[in-house]
Amino acid sequence: MGLRFRRSIKIAPGVRVNLNKKSASVTFGPKGLKHTVSTTGKSHTTVGVPGTGLSYTTSGGRPASVSAAQRPTSPKSKAVVLPLCIFLGVLGVHRYYVGKIGTGVIWTLTAGFFGIGWIVDIFTVALGGFYDVNGYVVRFHPTEAELAAAEAAQSDGGEDPAEDDATEE
């Protein structure tokens, strides 16, 4: 039996940040109706009758065919993204840095998606589930080969191996 870590933090009424050793997620909604979005790209919606134990859950989101460990490394550094996210994340500066202009504008206009998106992004970056615009994982120290491959893919303007799984977050 392995070691298990799980922590749930109440942010506001109906909003919780959930942490475990592999990912982070945010749960929205009152008792009986909840929607959860995870840093792995998966989402769950649960409808239930409070106090009875009866519920129905649907799952969605990006398929887990390619894990973050198997994805190519972004030329953007996590050492830059994490401080940008912590100190200027409410303005979406970290999203502009990795090329996610659309969600950067949303973060700027809504104060980090009302503060909740900013908190989720901090955990996502810290736990290693944050991707750049091309779907490459943002890591602390990319190798020279990974940087060369990322630059070659950008200069070709062509397909990348993680394109099917990558969505702008």
mmCIF file of C-alpha atoms in Angstrom:
data_model
loop_
_atom_site.group_PDB
_atom_site.id
_atom_site.type_symbol
_atom_site.label_atom_id
_atom_site.label_comp_id
_atom_site.label_asym_id
_atom_site.label_seq_id
_atom_site.Cartn_x
_atom_site.Cartn_y
_atom_site.Cartn_z
ATOM 1 C CA MET A 1 0.000 0.000 0.000
ATOM 2 C CA GLY A 2 1.395 3.379 -1.002
ATOM 3 C CA LEU A 3 1.436 6.690 0.744
ATOM 4 C CA ARG A 4 -1.604 8.872 0.006
ATOM 5 C CA PHE A 5 -1.846 12.657 0.252
ATOM 6 C CA ARG A 6 -5.071 14.624 -0.108
ATOM 7 C CA ARG A 7 -5.960 18.080 1.150
ATOM 8 C CA SER A 8 -9.107 20.123 0.488
ATOM 9 C CA ILE A 9 -9.192 23.860 1.252
ATOM 10 C CA LYS A 10 -12.379 25.921 1.315
ATOM 11 C CA ILE A 11 -11.807 29.179 -0.594
ATOM 12 C CA ALA A 12 -15.345 30.581 -0.536
ATOM 13 C CA PRO A 13 -18.856 29.206 -0.105
ATOM 14 C CA GLY A 14 -19.224 26.528 -2.758
ATOM 15 C CA VAL A 15 -15.564 26.723 -3.898
ATOM 16 C CA ARG A 16 -12.808 24.321 -2.798
ATOM 17 C CA VAL A 17 -9.208 23.753 -3.922
ATOM 18 C CA ASN A 18 -8.254 20.080 -3.721
ATOM 19 C CA LEU A 19 -4.628 18.945 -3.626
ATOM 20 C CA ASN A 20 -3.116 15.488 -3.925
ATOM 21 C CA LYS A 21 0.348 14.201 -4.737
ATOM 22 C CA LYS A 22 -0.262 14.089 -8.523
ATOM 23 C CA SER A 23 -2.551 17.043 -9.285
ATOM 24 C CA ALA A 24 -4.677 19.903 -8.037
ATOM 25 C CA SER A 25 -8.312 20.685 -8.768
ATOM 26 C CA VAL A 26 -11.023 23.221 -8.070
ATOM 27 C CA THR A 27 -14.579 22.235 -7.174
ATOM 28 C CA PHE A 28 -17.473 24.667 -7.692
ATOM 29 C CA GLY A 29 -21.084 24.350 -6.638
ATOM 30 C CA PRO A 30 -23.482 23.847 -3.744
ATOM 31 C CA LYS A 31 -24.268 20.534 -2.039
ATOM 32 C CA GLY A 32 -25.847 18.185 -4.509
ATOM 33 C CA LEU A 33 -24.407 19.842 -7.641
ATOM 34 C CA LYS A 34 -20.647 20.112 -8.101
ATOM 35 C CA HIS A 35 -18.267 20.607 -11.015
ATOM 36 C CA THR A 36 -14.569 19.768 -10.617
ATOM 37 C CA VAL A 37 -11.746 20.827 -12.955
ATOM 38 C CA SER A 38 -8.319 19.222 -12.498
ATOM 39 C CA THR A 39 -4.820 20.268 -13.538
ATOM 40 C CA THR A 40 -4.629 17.037 -15.521
ATOM 41 C CA GLY A 41 -7.333 18.400 -17.827
ATOM 42 C CA LYS A 42 -10.069 16.133 -16.567
ATOM 43 C CA SER A 43 -13.415 17.412 -15.335
ATOM 44 C CA HIS A 44 -16.252 15.817 -13.384
ATOM 45 C CA THR A 45 -19.821 16.920 -12.775
ATOM 46 C CA THR A 46 -21.690 15.323 -9.881
ATOM 47 C CA VAL A 47 -25.401 15.560 -9.172
ATOM 48 C CA GLY A 48 -26.699 13.978 -5.995
ATOM 49 C CA VAL A 49 -29.232 14.007 -3.208
ATOM 50 C CA PRO A 50 -27.477 15.459 -0.115
ATOM 51 C CA GLY A 51 -27.396 13.180 2.914
ATOM 52 C CA THR A 52 -28.444 10.017 1.063
ATOM 53 C CA GLY A 53 -25.224 8.922 -0.605
ATOM 54 C CA LEU A 54 -26.997 8.799 -3.969
ATOM 55 C CA SER A 55 -25.202 10.601 -6.786
ATOM 56 C CA TYR A 56 -24.482 10.505 -10.505
ATOM 57 C CA THR A 57 -21.117 11.572 -11.937
ATOM 58 C CA THR A 58 -20.105 12.327 -15.511
ATOM 59 C CA SER A 59 -16.493 12.695 -16.572
ATOM 60 C CA GLY A 60 -14.967 14.664 -19.393
ATOM 61 C CA GLY A 61 -11.854 16.465 -20.446
ATOM 62 C CA ARG A 62 -8.676 15.633 -22.207
ATOM 63 C CA PRO A 63 -7.735 11.949 -22.461
ATOM 64 C CA ALA A 64 -4.810 10.874 -20.311
ATOM 65 C CA SER A 65 -2.994 9.150 -23.188
ATOM 66 C CA VAL A 66 0.112 11.316 -22.812
ATOM 67 C CA SER A 67 1.239 12.139 -19.296
ATOM 68 C CA ALA A 68 3.095 15.332 -18.404
ATOM 69 C CA ALA A 69 6.317 13.322 -17.944
ATOM 70 C CA GLN A 70 6.116 12.105 -21.559
ATOM 71 C CA ARG A 71 5.318 15.503 -23.099
ATOM 72 C CA PRO A 72 8.032 17.648 -24.647
ATOM 73 C CA THR A 73 9.512 20.427 -22.533
ATOM 74 C CA SER A 74 8.622 24.037 -23.272
ATOM 75 C CA PRO A 75 11.388 26.531 -24.010
ATOM 76 C CA LYS A 76 9.732 28.721 -21.346
ATOM 77 C CA SER A 77 11.173 28.250 -17.863
ATOM 78 C CA LYS A 78 9.153 27.336 -14.786
ATOM 79 C CA ALA A 79 11.609 29.502 -12.809
ATOM 80 C CA VAL A 80 10.132 32.513 -14.635
ATOM 81 C CA VAL A 81 6.505 31.340 -14.869
ATOM 82 C CA LEU A 82 6.072 30.571 -11.143
ATOM 83 C CA PRO A 83 7.090 34.041 -9.824
ATOM 84 C CA LEU A 84 5.087 35.717 -12.597
ATOM 85 C CA CYS A 85 2.082 33.644 -11.608
ATOM 86 C CA ILE A 86 2.428 34.327 -7.885
ATOM 87 C CA PHE A 87 3.065 38.075 -8.094
ATOM 88 C CA LEU A 88 1.339 39.135 -11.332
ATOM 89 C CA GLY A 89 -0.970 36.181 -11.963
ATOM 90 C CA VAL A 90 -4.100 38.193 -11.220
ATOM 91 C CA LEU A 91 -3.250 40.192 -14.352
ATOM 92 C CA GLY A 92 -2.513 37.055 -16.401
ATOM 93 C CA VAL A 93 1.122 37.965 -17.063
ATOM 94 C CA HIS A 94 2.250 34.326 -16.771
ATOM 95 C CA ARG A 95 -0.272 33.333 -19.476
ATOM 96 C CA TYR A 96 1.015 36.009 -21.840
ATOM 97 C CA TYR A 97 4.572 34.757 -21.190
ATOM 98 C CA VAL A 98 3.764 31.181 -22.299
ATOM 99 C CA GLY A 99 1.812 32.410 -25.337
ATOM 100 C CA LYS A 100 -1.743 31.915 -24.070
ATOM 101 C CA ILE A 101 -2.910 35.363 -25.173
ATOM 102 C CA GLY A 102 -6.649 34.564 -25.158
ATOM 103 C CA THR A 103 -6.800 33.391 -21.571
ATOM 104 C CA GLY A 104 -4.294 36.093 -20.606
ATOM 105 C CA VAL A 105 -6.802 38.727 -21.735
ATOM 106 C CA ILE A 106 -9.551 36.957 -19.770
ATOM 107 C CA TRP A 107 -7.324 36.879 -16.663
ATOM 108 C CA THR A 108 -6.529 40.598 -17.104
ATOM 109 C CA LEU A 109 -10.164 41.646 -17.506
ATOM 110 C CA THR A 110 -11.528 39.448 -14.687
ATOM 111 C CA ALA A 111 -8.706 39.816 -12.116
ATOM 112 C CA GLY A 112 -7.386 36.295 -12.546
ATOM 113 C CA PHE A 113 -10.817 34.856 -13.352
ATOM 114 C CA PHE A 114 -12.153 36.350 -10.126
ATOM 115 C CA GLY A 115 -9.107 35.197 -8.162
ATOM 116 C CA ILE A 116 -10.026 31.534 -8.385
ATOM 117 C CA GLY A 117 -8.248 30.915 -11.692
ATOM 118 C CA TRP A 118 -5.165 32.654 -10.352
ATOM 119 C CA ILE A 119 -5.044 30.315 -7.310
ATOM 120 C CA VAL A 120 -5.578 27.260 -9.521
ATOM 121 C CA ASP A 121 -2.768 28.425 -11.826
ATOM 122 C CA ILE A 122 -0.348 28.783 -8.894
ATOM 123 C CA PHE A 123 -0.964 25.161 -7.891
ATOM 124 C CA THR A 124 -0.906 23.988 -11.514
ATOM 125 C CA VAL A 125 2.470 25.620 -12.189
ATOM 126 C CA ALA A 126 3.941 24.475 -8.861
ATOM 127 C CA LEU A 127 2.811 20.865 -9.346
ATOM 128 C CA GLY A 128 4.063 20.658 -12.938
ATOM 129 C CA GLY A 129 0.818 20.552 -14.906
ATOM 130 C CA PHE A 130 1.107 23.914 -16.688
ATOM 131 C CA TYR A 131 1.556 23.903 -20.473
ATOM 132 C CA ASP A 132 2.578 26.547 -22.984
ATOM 133 C CA VAL A 133 0.514 27.424 -26.050
ATOM 134 C CA ASN A 134 1.950 24.441 -27.981
ATOM 135 C CA GLY A 135 1.057 21.907 -25.282
ATOM 136 C CA TYR A 136 4.631 21.562 -24.018
ATOM 137 C CA VAL A 137 5.170 21.164 -20.268
ATOM 138 C CA VAL A 138 6.761 24.143 -18.495
ATOM 139 C CA ARG A 139 9.684 22.739 -16.441
ATOM 140 C CA PHE A 140 12.552 24.210 -14.420
ATOM 141 C CA HIS A 141 15.477 22.894 -16.463
ATOM 142 C CA PRO A 142 14.784 21.727 -20.008
ATOM 143 C CA THR A 143 17.646 19.806 -21.603
ATOM 144 C CA GLU A 144 19.469 21.161 -24.660
ATOM 145 C CA ALA A 145 17.895 18.451 -26.835
ATOM 146 C CA GLU A 146 14.398 19.396 -25.624
ATOM 147 C CA LEU A 147 15.042 23.086 -26.296
ATOM 148 C CA ALA A 148 16.362 22.333 -29.786
ATOM 149 C CA ALA A 149 13.338 20.125 -30.543
ATOM 150 C CA ALA A 150 10.923 22.801 -29.289
ATOM 151 C CA GLU A 151 12.606 25.508 -31.387
ATOM 152 C CA ALA A 152 12.607 23.243 -34.456
ATOM 153 C CA ALA A 153 8.886 22.536 -34.022
ATOM 154 C CA GLN A 154 8.140 26.254 -33.693
ATOM 155 C CA SER A 155 10.255 27.186 -36.722
ATOM 156 C CA ASP A 156 8.570 24.477 -38.830
ATOM 157 C CA GLY A 157 5.194 25.809 -37.746
ATOM 158 C CA GLY A 158 4.096 22.224 -38.075
ATOM 159 C CA GLU A 159 2.557 19.561 -35.974
ATOM 160 C CA ASP A 160 3.685 18.692 -32.492
ATOM 161 C CA PRO A 161 3.150 15.297 -30.842
ATOM 162 C CA ALA A 162 0.962 16.637 -28.030
ATOM 163 C CA GLU A 163 -1.304 18.782 -30.212
ATOM 164 C CA ASP A 164 -4.339 16.484 -29.934
ATOM 165 C CA ASP A 165 -4.201 16.539 -26.133
ATOM 166 C CA ALA A 166 -3.336 20.211 -25.729
ATOM 167 C CA THR A 167 -6.016 22.794 -25.180
ATOM 168 C CA GLU A 168 -5.466 26.377 -24.144
ATOM 169 C CA GLU A 169 -6.090 26.551 -20.446
#
